[in-house]
Amino acid sequence: MPAPAPTVRDRRETVVRTHMESENRHEFDVTLSTFALPRYELIPTGEVYDGEDAVRGYYAASRAAFPDQRNEVTALHHTDDAVIVEFDLLGTHTGPLRGIPPTGRSFRCPMVALFFFTGDRIVCERVYFDSATIFRQLGLIPSAPAA
């Protein structure tokens, strides 16, 4: 008996995992192939990267500041039109970040990304995170005093 055909949910999860794993390997042509329309929305900063050129620029700038940037997926959730991914983003600040010289320090920040779909392809990755968590670990803002 043949195996059942993958469901929309299965196919979308495979696309998201391919997307995130290829980001870790810096195989951005593969990452871009997971999009119908490349688009990132970084909610805490208000940045939107719309279109292939803008997204490639985002990849180049973020990896120049954090060449070892990578994600570790902790959970996936499904809705009718999206896959929601909980993950930790990690990296070491060894290159300039918007004019800020490298600190040489590393960060780990929990994040949530909503991957919106048309069919089996991503049309937007919307990312939520706390910028202060990253800046504190990089030594760019003071840590809260111990209670």
mmCIF file of N, CA, C and O in Angstrom, residues 23-81:
data_model
loop_
_atom_site.group_PDB
_atom_site.id
_atom_site.type_symbol
_atom_site.label_atom_id
_atom_site.label_comp_id
_atom_site.label_asym_id
_atom_site.label_seq_id
_atom_site.Cartn_x
_atom_site.Cartn_y
_atom_site.Cartn_z
ATOM 1 N N GLU A 23 19.149 28.860 6.369
ATOM 2 C CA GLU A 23 19.677 30.087 6.979
ATOM 3 C C GLU A 23 20.894 29.759 7.838
ATOM 4 O O GLU A 23 21.884 30.498 7.817
ATOM 5 N N ASN A 24 20.826 28.674 8.598
ATOM 6 C CA ASN A 24 21.956 28.276 9.445
ATOM 7 C C ASN A 24 23.205 27.964 8.626
ATOM 8 O O ASN A 24 24.320 28.224 9.073
ATOM 9 N N ARG A 25 23.012 27.414 7.441
ATOM 10 C CA ARG A 25 24.137 27.054 6.571
ATOM 11 C C ARG A 25 24.556 28.212 5.671
ATOM 12 O O ARG A 25 25.500 28.070 4.895
ATOM 13 N N HIS A 26 23.819 29.336 5.765
ATOM 14 C CA HIS A 26 24.057 30.510 4.905
ATOM 15 C C HIS A 26 23.900 30.149 3.428
ATOM 16 O O HIS A 26 24.575 30.719 2.572
ATOM 17 N N GLU A 27 22.978 29.244 3.146
ATOM 18 C CA GLU A 27 22.636 28.872 1.775
ATOM 19 C C GLU A 27 21.396 29.675 1.377
ATOM 20 O O GLU A 27 20.277 29.157 1.313
ATOM 21 N N PHE A 28 21.608 30.965 1.123
ATOM 22 C CA PHE A 28 20.484 31.883 0.975
ATOM 23 C C PHE A 28 19.718 31.700 -0.329
ATOM 24 O O PHE A 28 18.538 32.080 -0.393
ATOM 25 N N ASP A 29 20.323 31.106 -1.343
ATOM 26 C CA ASP A 29 19.544 30.769 -2.539
ATOM 27 C C ASP A 29 18.471 29.740 -2.183
ATOM 28 O O ASP A 29 17.340 29.815 -2.676
ATOM 29 N N VAL A 30 18.825 28.778 -1.329
ATOM 30 C CA VAL A 30 17.853 27.784 -0.872
ATOM 31 C C VAL A 30 16.785 28.475 -0.031
ATOM 32 O O VAL A 30 15.582 28.238 -0.213
ATOM 33 N N THR A 31 17.201 29.339 0.886
ATOM 34 C CA THR A 31 16.249 30.057 1.724
ATOM 35 C C THR A 31 15.264 30.828 0.854
ATOM 36 O O THR A 31 14.038 30.753 1.059
ATOM 37 N N LEU A 32 15.780 31.576 -0.109
ATOM 38 C CA LEU A 32 14.915 32.372 -0.986
ATOM 39 C C LEU A 32 13.959 31.504 -1.790
ATOM 40 O O LEU A 32 12.844 31.933 -2.102
ATOM 41 N N SER A 33 14.360 30.277 -2.106
ATOM 42 C CA SER A 33 13.487 29.398 -2.889
ATOM 43 C C SER A 33 12.260 28.946 -2.098
ATOM 44 O O SER A 33 11.303 28.446 -2.693
ATOM 45 N N THR A 34 12.266 29.150 -0.774
ATOM 46 C CA THR A 34 11.104 28.769 0.035
ATOM 47 C C THR A 34 10.008 29.826 -0.017
ATOM 48 O O THR A 34 8.893 29.586 0.447
ATOM 49 N N PHE A 35 10.324 31.001 -0.561
ATOM 50 C CA PHE A 35 9.368 32.100 -0.653
ATOM 51 C C PHE A 35 8.656 32.107 -2.006
ATOM 52 O O PHE A 35 9.283 31.886 -3.041
ATOM 53 N N ALA A 36 7.391 32.459 -1.989
ATOM 54 C CA ALA A 36 6.710 32.879 -3.215
ATOM 55 C C ALA A 36 7.079 34.335 -3.460
ATOM 56 O O ALA A 36 7.357 34.736 -4.589
ATOM 57 N N LEU A 37 7.102 35.112 -2.391
ATOM 58 C CA LEU A 37 7.482 36.529 -2.405
ATOM 59 C C LEU A 37 8.356 36.766 -1.184
ATOM 60 O O LEU A 37 7.852 36.720 -0.056
ATOM 61 N N PRO A 38 9.661 37.004 -1.339
ATOM 62 C CA PRO A 38 10.522 37.201 -0.172
ATOM 63 C C PRO A 38 10.121 38.449 0.616
ATOM 64 O O PRO A 38 10.022 39.542 0.062
ATOM 65 N N ARG A 39 9.862 38.253 1.912
ATOM 66 C CA ARG A 39 9.492 39.374 2.777
ATOM 67 C C ARG A 39 9.744 38.990 4.232
ATOM 68 O O ARG A 39 9.292 37.953 4.694
ATOM 69 N N TYR A 40 10.485 39.856 4.930
ATOM 70 C CA TYR A 40 10.680 39.737 6.377
ATOM 71 C C TYR A 40 10.115 40.987 7.024
ATOM 72 O O TYR A 40 10.333 42.098 6.534
ATOM 73 N N GLU A 41 9.444 40.808 8.145
ATOM 74 C CA GLU A 41 8.993 41.916 8.975
ATOM 75 C C GLU A 41 9.560 41.685 10.376
ATOM 76 O O GLU A 41 9.238 40.685 11.015
ATOM 77 N N LEU A 42 10.451 42.584 10.821
ATOM 78 C CA LEU A 42 11.038 42.489 12.161
ATOM 79 C C LEU A 42 10.264 43.462 13.042
ATOM 80 O O LEU A 42 10.490 44.676 13.006
ATOM 81 N N ILE A 43 9.354 42.942 13.805
ATOM 82 C CA ILE A 43 8.390 43.769 14.535
ATOM 83 C C ILE A 43 9.054 44.714 15.546
ATOM 84 O O ILE A 43 8.713 45.891 15.572
ATOM 85 N N PRO A 44 10.024 44.285 16.365
ATOM 86 C CA PRO A 44 10.577 45.205 17.365
ATOM 87 C C PRO A 44 11.277 46.423 16.769
ATOM 88 O O PRO A 44 11.280 47.489 17.356
ATOM 89 N N THR A 45 11.878 46.247 15.592
ATOM 90 C CA THR A 45 12.624 47.356 14.985
ATOM 91 C C THR A 45 11.816 48.107 13.940
ATOM 92 O O THR A 45 12.234 49.175 13.489
ATOM 93 N N GLY A 46 10.694 47.533 13.527
ATOM 94 C CA GLY A 46 9.881 48.148 12.495
ATOM 95 C C GLY A 46 10.445 47.976 11.095
ATOM 96 O O GLY A 46 9.931 48.550 10.143
ATOM 97 N N GLU A 47 11.483 47.170 10.944
ATOM 98 C CA GLU A 47 12.103 46.966 9.642
ATOM 99 C C GLU A 47 11.276 45.992 8.801
ATOM 100 O O GLU A 47 10.774 44.996 9.312
ATOM 101 N N VAL A 48 11.173 46.320 7.514
ATOM 102 C CA VAL A 48 10.528 45.446 6.546
ATOM 103 C C VAL A 48 11.476 45.298 5.373
ATOM 104 O O VAL A 48 11.981 46.293 4.841
ATOM 105 N N TYR A 49 11.747 44.068 4.996
ATOM 106 C CA TYR A 49 12.577 43.759 3.839
ATOM 107 C C TYR A 49 11.674 43.072 2.830
ATOM 108 O O TYR A 49 11.243 41.944 3.057
ATOM 109 N N ASP A 50 11.357 43.781 1.763
ATOM 110 C CA ASP A 50 10.376 43.316 0.802
ATOM 111 C C ASP A 50 11.033 43.155 -0.561
ATOM 112 O O ASP A 50 11.589 44.113 -1.099
ATOM 113 N N GLY A 51 11.017 41.939 -1.085
ATOM 114 C CA GLY A 51 11.612 41.648 -2.379
ATOM 115 C C GLY A 51 12.981 41.012 -2.222
ATOM 116 O O GLY A 51 13.639 41.127 -1.186
ATOM 117 N N GLU A 52 13.408 40.325 -3.268
ATOM 118 C CA GLU A 52 14.648 39.553 -3.192
ATOM 119 C C GLU A 52 15.862 40.417 -2.877
ATOM 120 O O GLU A 52 16.689 40.046 -2.047
ATOM 121 N N ASP A 53 16.004 41.567 -3.527
ATOM 122 C CA ASP A 53 17.184 42.408 -3.288
ATOM 123 C C ASP A 53 17.237 42.885 -1.841
ATOM 124 O O ASP A 53 18.299 42.860 -1.209
ATOM 125 N N ALA A 54 16.100 43.320 -1.312
ATOM 126 C CA ALA A 54 16.056 43.790 0.078
ATOM 127 C C ALA A 54 16.378 42.659 1.047
ATOM 128 O O ALA A 54 17.117 42.848 2.022
ATOM 129 N N VAL A 55 15.840 41.475 0.791
ATOM 130 C CA VAL A 55 16.086 40.326 1.674
ATOM 131 C C VAL A 55 17.551 39.907 1.597
ATOM 132 O O VAL A 55 18.178 39.638 2.625
ATOM 133 N N ARG A 56 18.134 39.891 0.416
ATOM 134 C CA ARG A 56 19.567 39.567 0.307
ATOM 135 C C ARG A 56 20.407 40.593 1.072
ATOM 136 O O ARG A 56 21.397 40.241 1.715
ATOM 137 N N GLY A 57 20.014 41.854 1.020
ATOM 138 C CA GLY A 57 20.707 42.892 1.786
ATOM 139 C C GLY A 57 20.612 42.639 3.272
ATOM 140 O O GLY A 57 21.586 42.822 4.019
ATOM 141 N N TYR A 58 19.443 42.209 3.731
ATOM 142 C CA TYR A 58 19.252 41.870 5.142
ATOM 143 C C TYR A 58 20.164 40.704 5.540
ATOM 144 O O TYR A 58 20.831 40.754 6.579
ATOM 145 N N TYR A 59 20.208 39.674 4.715
ATOM 146 C CA TYR A 59 21.093 38.543 5.011
ATOM 147 C C TYR A 59 22.541 39.014 5.113
ATOM 148 O O TYR A 59 23.268 38.643 6.035
ATOM 149 N N ALA A 60 22.980 39.823 4.168
ATOM 150 C CA ALA A 60 24.378 40.280 4.138
ATOM 151 C C ALA A 60 24.701 41.115 5.378
ATOM 152 O O ALA A 60 25.743 40.903 6.017
ATOM 153 N N ALA A 61 23.834 42.054 5.733
ATOM 154 C CA ALA A 61 24.101 42.935 6.879
ATOM 155 C C ALA A 61 24.074 42.171 8.199
ATOM 156 O O ALA A 61 24.947 42.360 9.051
ATOM 157 N N SER A 62 23.098 41.294 8.367
ATOM 158 C CA SER A 62 22.997 40.574 9.648
ATOM 159 C C SER A 62 24.142 39.581 9.817
ATOM 160 O O SER A 62 24.667 39.419 10.919
ATOM 161 N N ARG A 63 24.581 38.962 8.728
ATOM 162 C CA ARG A 63 25.685 37.997 8.838
ATOM 163 C C ARG A 63 27.035 38.694 8.881
ATOM 164 O O ARG A 63 28.004 38.122 9.359
ATOM 165 N N ALA A 64 27.130 39.938 8.415
ATOM 166 C CA ALA A 64 28.376 40.701 8.581
ATOM 167 C C ALA A 64 28.577 41.012 10.066
ATOM 168 O O ALA A 64 29.703 40.942 10.575
ATOM 169 N N ALA A 65 27.499 41.339 10.774
ATOM 170 C CA ALA A 65 27.588 41.635 12.206
ATOM 171 C C ALA A 65 27.728 40.359 13.030
ATOM 172 O O ALA A 65 28.435 40.337 14.045
ATOM 173 N N PHE A 66 27.047 39.294 12.608
ATOM 174 C CA PHE A 66 27.000 38.028 13.349
ATOM 175 C C PHE A 66 27.261 36.872 12.377
ATOM 176 O O PHE A 66 26.327 36.175 11.958
ATOM 177 N N PRO A 67 28.521 36.640 11.994
ATOM 178 C CA PRO A 67 28.810 35.609 10.989
ATOM 179 C C PRO A 67 28.366 34.203 11.399
ATOM 180 O O PRO A 67 28.109 33.364 10.534
ATOM 181 N N ASP A 68 28.265 33.967 12.692
ATOM 182 C CA ASP A 68 27.853 32.640 13.165
ATOM 183 C C ASP A 68 26.370 32.615 13.552
ATOM 184 O O ASP A 68 25.926 31.706 14.255
ATOM 185 N N GLN A 69 25.597 33.568 13.078
ATOM 186 C CA GLN A 69 24.173 33.613 13.430
ATOM 187 C C GLN A 69 23.496 32.318 13.027
ATOM 188 O O GLN A 69 23.707 31.799 11.938
ATOM 189 N N ARG A 70 22.675 31.806 13.943
ATOM 190 C CA ARG A 70 21.981 30.550 13.697
ATOM 191 C C ARG A 70 20.747 30.487 14.579
ATOM 192 O O ARG A 70 20.615 31.242 15.540
ATOM 193 N N ASN A 71 19.861 29.586 14.226
ATOM 194 C CA ASN A 71 18.642 29.401 15.002
ATOM 195 C C ASN A 71 18.552 27.967 15.488
ATOM 196 O O ASN A 71 19.083 27.056 14.865
ATOM 197 N N GLU A 72 17.896 27.825 16.634
ATOM 198 C CA GLU A 72 17.607 26.495 17.191
ATOM 199 C C GLU A 72 16.106 26.437 17.434
ATOM 200 O O GLU A 72 15.576 27.116 18.322
ATOM 201 N N VAL A 73 15.415 25.649 16.634
ATOM 202 C CA VAL A 73 13.962 25.527 16.729
ATOM 203 C C VAL A 73 13.602 24.766 18.002
ATOM 204 O O VAL A 73 14.177 23.711 18.291
ATOM 205 N N THR A 74 12.653 25.325 18.753
ATOM 206 C CA THR A 74 12.184 24.663 19.971
ATOM 207 C C THR A 74 10.764 24.129 19.847
ATOM 208 O O THR A 74 10.406 23.190 20.537
ATOM 209 N N ALA A 75 9.942 24.728 18.967
ATOM 210 C CA ALA A 75 8.568 24.247 18.786
ATOM 211 C C ALA A 75 8.005 24.796 17.480
ATOM 212 O O ALA A 75 8.365 25.890 17.052
ATOM 213 N N LEU A 76 7.117 24.018 16.872
ATOM 214 C CA LEU A 76 6.361 24.459 15.699
ATOM 215 C C LEU A 76 4.879 24.284 15.988
ATOM 216 O O LEU A 76 4.478 23.292 16.613
ATOM 217 N N HIS A 77 4.095 25.246 15.512
ATOM 218 C CA HIS A 77 2.647 25.221 15.674
ATOM 219 C C HIS A 77 2.028 25.552 14.323
ATOM 220 O O HIS A 77 2.627 26.290 13.532
ATOM 221 N N HIS A 78 0.836 25.059 14.074
ATOM 222 C CA HIS A 78 0.205 25.242 12.773
ATOM 223 C C HIS A 78 -1.133 25.947 12.908
ATOM 224 O O HIS A 78 -1.884 25.704 13.862
ATOM 225 N N THR A 79 -1.421 26.825 11.951
ATOM 226 C CA THR A 79 -2.744 27.418 11.799
ATOM 227 C C THR A 79 -3.176 27.139 10.361
ATOM 228 O O THR A 79 -2.426 26.543 9.588
ATOM 229 N N ASP A 80 -4.357 27.610 9.998
ATOM 230 C CA ASP A 80 -4.839 27.365 8.638
ATOM 231 C C ASP A 80 -3.951 27.994 7.575
ATOM 232 O O ASP A 80 -3.797 27.444 6.489
ATOM 233 N N ASP A 81 -3.359 29.175 7.872
ATOM 234 C CA ASP A 81 -2.580 29.867 6.845
ATOM 235 C C ASP A 81 -1.151 30.183 7.265
ATOM 236 O O ASP A 81 -0.473 30.958 6.595
#
